[in-house]
């Protein structure tokens, strides 16, 4: 057991990590020597160290990404950065200095979620007992906040949330002590949450008054109000984080889809171009009898363009006993393709072209076309 303690606050952007980090700070933990200044988005402050944020930003940028990029990065991917080793040494040196001076240190930057394999390598070099505070907020509330601040639509925000949470669920070692703080519970019972944190960290708080300010919260969501978002196979993570399985194969299969969305949202003037390309693609099939395959985000746009032409919507996750309701359509089991007259199958799933051609050819002799081909 070390005399040094390092608390890592992990959570998605706009999920209440600043509030939780502020609670940790009241318990005697230093948040670093380069505090990020408050802004209109976080008027009370961020409780982030600008040097730590800068390391994360430089690592992401060196790989061609930014904080809001849809990406899945394992340790091998991160090591492809020419700055990896320089930034790793810088992070180790800085944290060693902080711990030598303060003994109790807290780190918080939402970017650490998608860069977690990098930081785990850093933590291996430290003489410190490490504990993790996971922060969760209702995904729909996060999405609404991102819409207001960054103009991300619900589906893009859902993918961003999923990738942050999935990275934590996949890469955070089971050996690290952790506690889950639900933002909604802080709203209801801050004193109770404070006591849970104090017990977990084995410390006392020096601030008896509440830190939560309801006037700063503009995007509360009730569970009854929340609408489904993300792919059907992502729902368990979006609802049950951190207690959900991570399907890395499916995440990696979305690389093409994520590439297109990153281009659209990373460069605002390109977003309309992508949407127009999808509309132009759909125009080719408005007079056809279309079967739509895949209850994906692409499907939501295609349904808007091809609503009258779609005679059947199917998804591999549907079955005879379970149909999937999304985007105003019901998606049925693929075996119904054989029973439905059609001219073409339009596929709204990305990244698995050869596999899907083989699968769907067992049900149809009609042309199979892929919407992803219009994205480049």
XYZ file of C-alpha atoms in Angstrom:
376
model
C 0.000 0.000 0.000
C 1.416 3.358 -1.095
C 1.264 6.616 0.836
C 0.210 8.243 -2.444
C -3.379 8.171 -3.699
C -4.499 8.844 -7.267
C -8.208 9.180 -8.031
C -9.232 9.054 -11.681
C -12.652 10.474 -12.548
C -13.866 8.835 -15.763
C -16.989 9.836 -17.637
C -18.378 11.186 -20.871
C -18.353 14.886 -21.714
C -21.441 16.730 -20.330
C -22.153 13.942 -17.860
C -21.355 15.678 -14.554
C -17.671 14.795 -14.253
C -16.845 18.370 -13.218
C -19.342 18.259 -10.368
C -18.035 14.895 -9.159
C -14.402 16.034 -9.484
C -15.265 19.079 -7.382
C -16.632 16.761 -4.684
C -13.389 14.773 -4.763
C -11.366 17.976 -4.436
C -13.218 18.902 -1.228
C -11.893 15.662 0.233
C -8.312 16.856 0.064
C -7.272 15.856 -3.443
C -5.270 18.160 -5.719
C -6.637 18.536 -9.251
C -3.263 19.677 -10.595
C -1.144 22.780 -10.880
C -2.639 24.096 -14.124
C -6.389 24.432 -13.482
C -8.566 25.049 -16.511
C -10.442 28.298 -16.164
C -14.260 28.433 -15.989
C -16.233 29.231 -19.122
C -19.849 29.853 -20.071
C -20.257 26.073 -20.508
C -18.887 25.357 -17.030
C -19.137 28.603 -15.051
C -18.070 26.921 -11.808
C -14.963 25.381 -13.364
C -13.795 22.125 -14.947
C -11.498 20.638 -12.289
C -9.186 19.636 -15.142
C -5.453 20.200 -15.374
C -4.596 21.977 -18.630
C -1.331 20.060 -18.917
C -3.196 16.735 -18.795
C -5.744 17.997 -21.329
C -2.907 19.170 -23.576
C -1.311 15.707 -23.496
C -4.627 14.165 -24.502
C -5.219 16.715 -27.252
C -1.745 16.254 -28.718
C -2.066 12.470 -28.690
C -5.431 12.603 -30.433
C -4.300 15.196 -32.989
C -1.161 13.195 -33.780
C -3.444 10.345 -34.865
C -5.765 12.610 -36.855
C -8.538 12.854 -34.274
C -10.116 15.396 -31.945
C -12.113 15.145 -28.722
C -15.385 14.462 -30.532
C -14.085 11.969 -33.106
C -15.838 8.631 -33.355
C -12.922 6.267 -32.929
C -11.861 3.072 -31.171
C -8.245 3.112 -30.006
C -6.473 0.188 -28.400
C -2.894 0.351 -27.159
C -1.433 -0.772 -30.491
C -3.345 2.009 -32.260
C -2.143 4.615 -29.778
C 1.451 3.500 -30.128
C 1.268 4.406 -33.810
C 1.520 8.049 -32.758
C 4.968 9.568 -33.255
C 4.363 11.455 -30.007
C 3.329 8.435 -27.955
C 6.568 7.911 -26.046
C 7.281 11.615 -25.546
C 3.797 12.206 -24.161
C 3.926 9.073 -21.996
C 7.170 10.212 -20.366
C 5.785 13.714 -19.896
C 2.653 12.366 -18.198
C 4.640 10.060 -15.907
C 7.055 12.833 -14.902
C 4.292 15.334 -14.187
C 2.192 12.939 -12.118
C 5.227 11.823 -10.145
C 5.907 15.481 -9.289
C 2.273 16.068 -8.303
C 2.194 13.007 -6.050
C 5.495 13.904 -4.419
C 4.098 17.327 -3.569
C 0.476 16.519 -2.692
C 0.234 12.783 -1.899
C -3.443 12.862 -2.916
C -4.147 13.720 -6.564
C -7.277 13.617 -8.711
C -7.352 13.469 -12.519
C -10.326 14.308 -14.682
C -10.633 14.748 -18.441
C -13.330 12.941 -20.458
C -10.757 12.350 -23.213
C -9.129 9.858 -20.865
C -11.983 7.434 -21.624
C -11.075 6.913 -25.275
C -7.357 7.177 -24.440
C -7.539 4.847 -21.441
C -4.959 2.301 -22.724
C -2.388 5.123 -22.879
C -3.097 6.258 -19.324
C -2.984 2.714 -17.966
C 0.586 2.508 -19.237
C 1.327 5.793 -17.456
C -0.209 4.574 -14.197
C 2.052 1.503 -14.207
C 5.016 3.824 -13.633
C 3.551 5.516 -10.548
C 3.971 4.735 -6.882
C 0.339 5.277 -5.956
C -2.831 3.466 -4.984
C -5.244 4.141 -7.828
C -9.001 4.319 -7.466
C -11.526 5.105 -10.198
C -14.717 7.137 -9.900
C -17.023 6.343 -12.822
C -19.575 9.014 -13.633
C -22.749 8.186 -15.506
C -25.557 10.434 -16.664
C -28.618 9.418 -18.639
C -27.449 9.137 -22.259
C -30.382 11.167 -23.564
C -29.529 14.057 -21.227
C -25.920 14.018 -22.414
C -27.098 13.997 -26.021
C -29.381 16.995 -25.438
C -26.520 18.891 -23.814
C -24.209 18.115 -26.751
C -26.899 19.278 -29.155
C -27.092 22.638 -27.392
C -23.343 23.145 -27.032
C -21.931 21.445 -30.129
C -24.919 20.977 -32.472
C -24.448 17.195 -32.536
C -27.656 15.388 -33.404
C -28.951 12.601 -31.184
C -27.546 9.734 -33.229
C -24.039 11.208 -33.503
C -24.026 11.957 -29.777
C -25.185 8.406 -29.050
C -22.228 6.959 -30.935
C -19.862 9.295 -29.069
C -21.316 8.267 -25.718
C -21.204 4.590 -26.632
C -17.533 4.701 -27.646
C -16.496 6.497 -24.447
C -18.397 4.092 -22.206
C -17.391 0.999 -24.177
C -13.702 1.950 -23.922
C -13.971 2.188 -20.138
C -15.898 -1.081 -19.890
C -13.394 -2.854 -22.144
C -10.030 -1.496 -20.992
C -10.378 -0.589 -17.294
C -8.723 -3.418 -15.322
C -10.945 -5.300 -12.899
C -8.200 -4.917 -10.291
C -8.769 -1.166 -10.006
C -11.153 -0.297 -7.150
C -14.073 1.680 -8.536
C -17.326 3.345 -7.611
C -20.154 4.355 -9.932
C -21.727 7.773 -9.391
C -24.988 8.450 -11.202
C -25.414 12.142 -11.912
C -29.151 11.884 -11.350
C -28.500 10.567 -7.852
C -26.265 13.553 -7.075
C -29.227 15.773 -7.974
C -31.485 13.861 -5.602
C -29.121 13.157 -2.718
C -25.770 14.928 -2.860
C -25.098 14.320 0.828
C -25.641 10.598 0.380
C -23.313 10.516 -2.627
C -20.733 12.538 -0.713
C -20.806 9.976 2.098
C -20.406 7.114 -0.383
C -17.408 8.850 -1.939
C -15.856 9.557 1.456
C -16.202 5.897 2.411
C -14.769 4.725 -0.931
C -11.788 7.096 -0.723
C -11.403 6.665 3.043
C -11.356 10.434 3.615
C -13.488 13.255 5.002
C -14.969 16.246 3.214
C -14.123 19.785 4.297
C -17.163 21.341 2.600
C -20.469 20.602 4.337
C -22.683 22.539 1.880
C -24.022 21.166 -1.391
C -22.135 21.900 -4.615
C -24.882 20.916 -7.057
C -26.669 23.943 -8.530
C -29.947 23.177 -10.255
C -29.862 26.478 -12.154
C -26.832 25.187 -14.102
C -28.643 22.060 -15.260
C -30.635 22.510 -18.430
C -31.011 19.025 -19.834
C -32.524 16.715 -17.260
C -34.212 13.636 -18.686
C -36.646 11.281 -17.061
C -36.328 7.618 -17.949
C -39.857 7.680 -19.347
C -38.941 10.571 -21.639
C -35.762 9.025 -23.048
C -35.931 7.710 -26.593
C -33.864 4.875 -28.013
C -30.771 5.862 -29.920
C -27.724 4.111 -31.290
C -27.736 0.665 -32.873
C -29.915 -2.044 -31.377
C -26.841 -3.965 -30.169
C -25.591 -0.846 -28.361
C -28.640 -0.454 -26.160
C -27.330 -2.556 -23.266
C -24.266 -0.316 -22.953
C -26.267 2.903 -23.250
C -28.630 1.713 -20.525
C -26.436 -0.438 -18.259
C -22.910 1.050 -18.357
C -20.542 -0.077 -16.944
C -22.192 -3.507 -16.640
C -22.469 -4.364 -20.320
C -20.494 -6.436 -22.795
C -18.343 -4.767 -25.445
C -18.566 -6.105 -29.001
C -15.240 -4.983 -30.496
C -15.917 -6.781 -33.778
C -19.052 -4.761 -34.378
C -17.363 -1.534 -33.301
C -14.548 -2.106 -35.782
C -17.068 -2.987 -38.505
C -18.371 0.584 -38.230
C -15.043 2.113 -39.268
C -16.413 3.235 -42.643
C -19.519 4.726 -41.068
C -17.488 6.518 -38.392
C -15.061 7.845 -41.003
C -17.912 9.476 -42.886
C -19.476 10.938 -39.748
C -16.122 12.284 -38.539
C -15.707 14.038 -41.866
C -19.228 15.426 -41.706
C -19.101 16.674 -38.129
C -15.429 17.560 -38.013
C -15.887 19.919 -40.933
C -19.289 21.537 -40.711
C -19.422 22.521 -44.384
C -19.012 18.848 -45.291
C -22.017 17.641 -43.284
C -24.556 18.852 -45.836
C -22.487 17.288 -48.605
C -22.749 13.865 -46.958
C -26.497 14.231 -46.453
C -26.942 15.335 -50.071
C -24.982 12.313 -51.289
C -27.302 9.988 -49.377
C -30.322 11.773 -50.827
C -28.917 11.427 -54.345
C -28.342 7.720 -53.718
C -31.939 7.301 -52.542
C -33.317 9.065 -55.620
C -32.235 6.062 -57.722
C -34.692 3.810 -55.916
C -37.805 5.912 -55.307
C -39.703 4.151 -58.099
C -38.547 0.679 -57.030
C -39.904 -1.815 -54.553
C -37.218 -1.606 -51.886
C -36.341 -3.918 -49.016
C -34.267 -2.036 -46.445
C -31.714 -4.055 -44.483
C -30.309 -2.791 -41.163
C -31.865 -0.688 -38.374
C -28.911 1.719 -38.373
C -28.415 5.484 -38.373
C -28.060 5.389 -42.146
C -31.456 3.715 -42.218
C -33.007 6.744 -40.516
C -31.999 8.989 -43.423
C -32.932 6.421 -46.064
C -36.378 5.918 -44.531
C -36.955 9.658 -44.793
C -36.069 9.539 -48.475
C -37.588 6.172 -49.447
C -40.575 5.836 -47.151
C -43.092 5.195 -49.942
C -40.765 2.799 -51.781
C -39.903 0.537 -48.836
C -42.036 -2.608 -48.910
C -40.197 -4.328 -46.056
C -37.526 -3.462 -43.492
C -35.419 -6.275 -42.027
C -32.601 -6.615 -39.513
C -30.470 -9.571 -38.480
C -31.321 -8.935 -34.803
C -35.050 -9.374 -35.440
C -36.776 -12.747 -35.226
C -40.184 -14.285 -35.813
C -41.131 -13.424 -32.232
C -39.353 -10.087 -31.990
C -39.522 -7.191 -34.414
C -37.534 -4.001 -33.940
C -39.299 -0.620 -33.927
C -37.082 2.267 -35.055
C -37.465 5.449 -37.077
C -41.198 4.890 -37.526
C -40.671 1.449 -39.089
C -40.807 -2.124 -37.892
C -37.800 -4.242 -38.841
C -38.616 -7.925 -39.328
C -36.605 -11.131 -39.545
C -34.691 -11.558 -42.846
C -36.516 -14.772 -43.829
C -39.487 -12.596 -44.894
C -37.416 -11.357 -47.829
C -38.317 -14.557 -49.717
C -42.021 -13.876 -49.225
C -41.958 -10.206 -50.306
C -41.975 -8.972 -53.898
C -39.118 -6.530 -54.415
C -36.763 -5.012 -56.998
C -33.711 -4.308 -54.856
C -32.294 -4.659 -51.346
C -30.742 -1.464 -49.978
C -28.262 -2.161 -47.178
C -27.873 0.467 -44.446
C -25.124 -1.435 -42.589
C -21.487 -0.498 -43.078
C -18.200 -2.350 -43.105
C -19.342 -5.942 -43.817
C -20.090 -5.915 -47.536
C -18.821 -9.367 -48.533
C -20.392 -11.022 -45.503
C -23.771 -9.396 -46.125
C -23.798 -10.146 -49.850
C -23.259 -13.828 -49.023
C -25.957 -13.723 -46.317
C -28.602 -11.860 -48.322
C -28.000 -13.839 -51.517
C -29.540 -16.764 -49.684
C -32.851 -14.891 -49.678
C -32.927 -13.032 -53.013
C -31.715 -13.027 -56.597
C -32.406 -9.310 -56.956
C -29.675 -6.639 -56.838
C -28.130 -5.798 -53.462
C -26.806 -2.265 -53.079
C -24.953 -0.596 -50.207
C -25.707 2.932 -49.038
C -22.176 3.313 -47.647
C -20.829 3.523 -51.205
C -22.239 7.035 -51.510
C -20.325 8.336 -48.509
C -16.979 8.821 -50.262
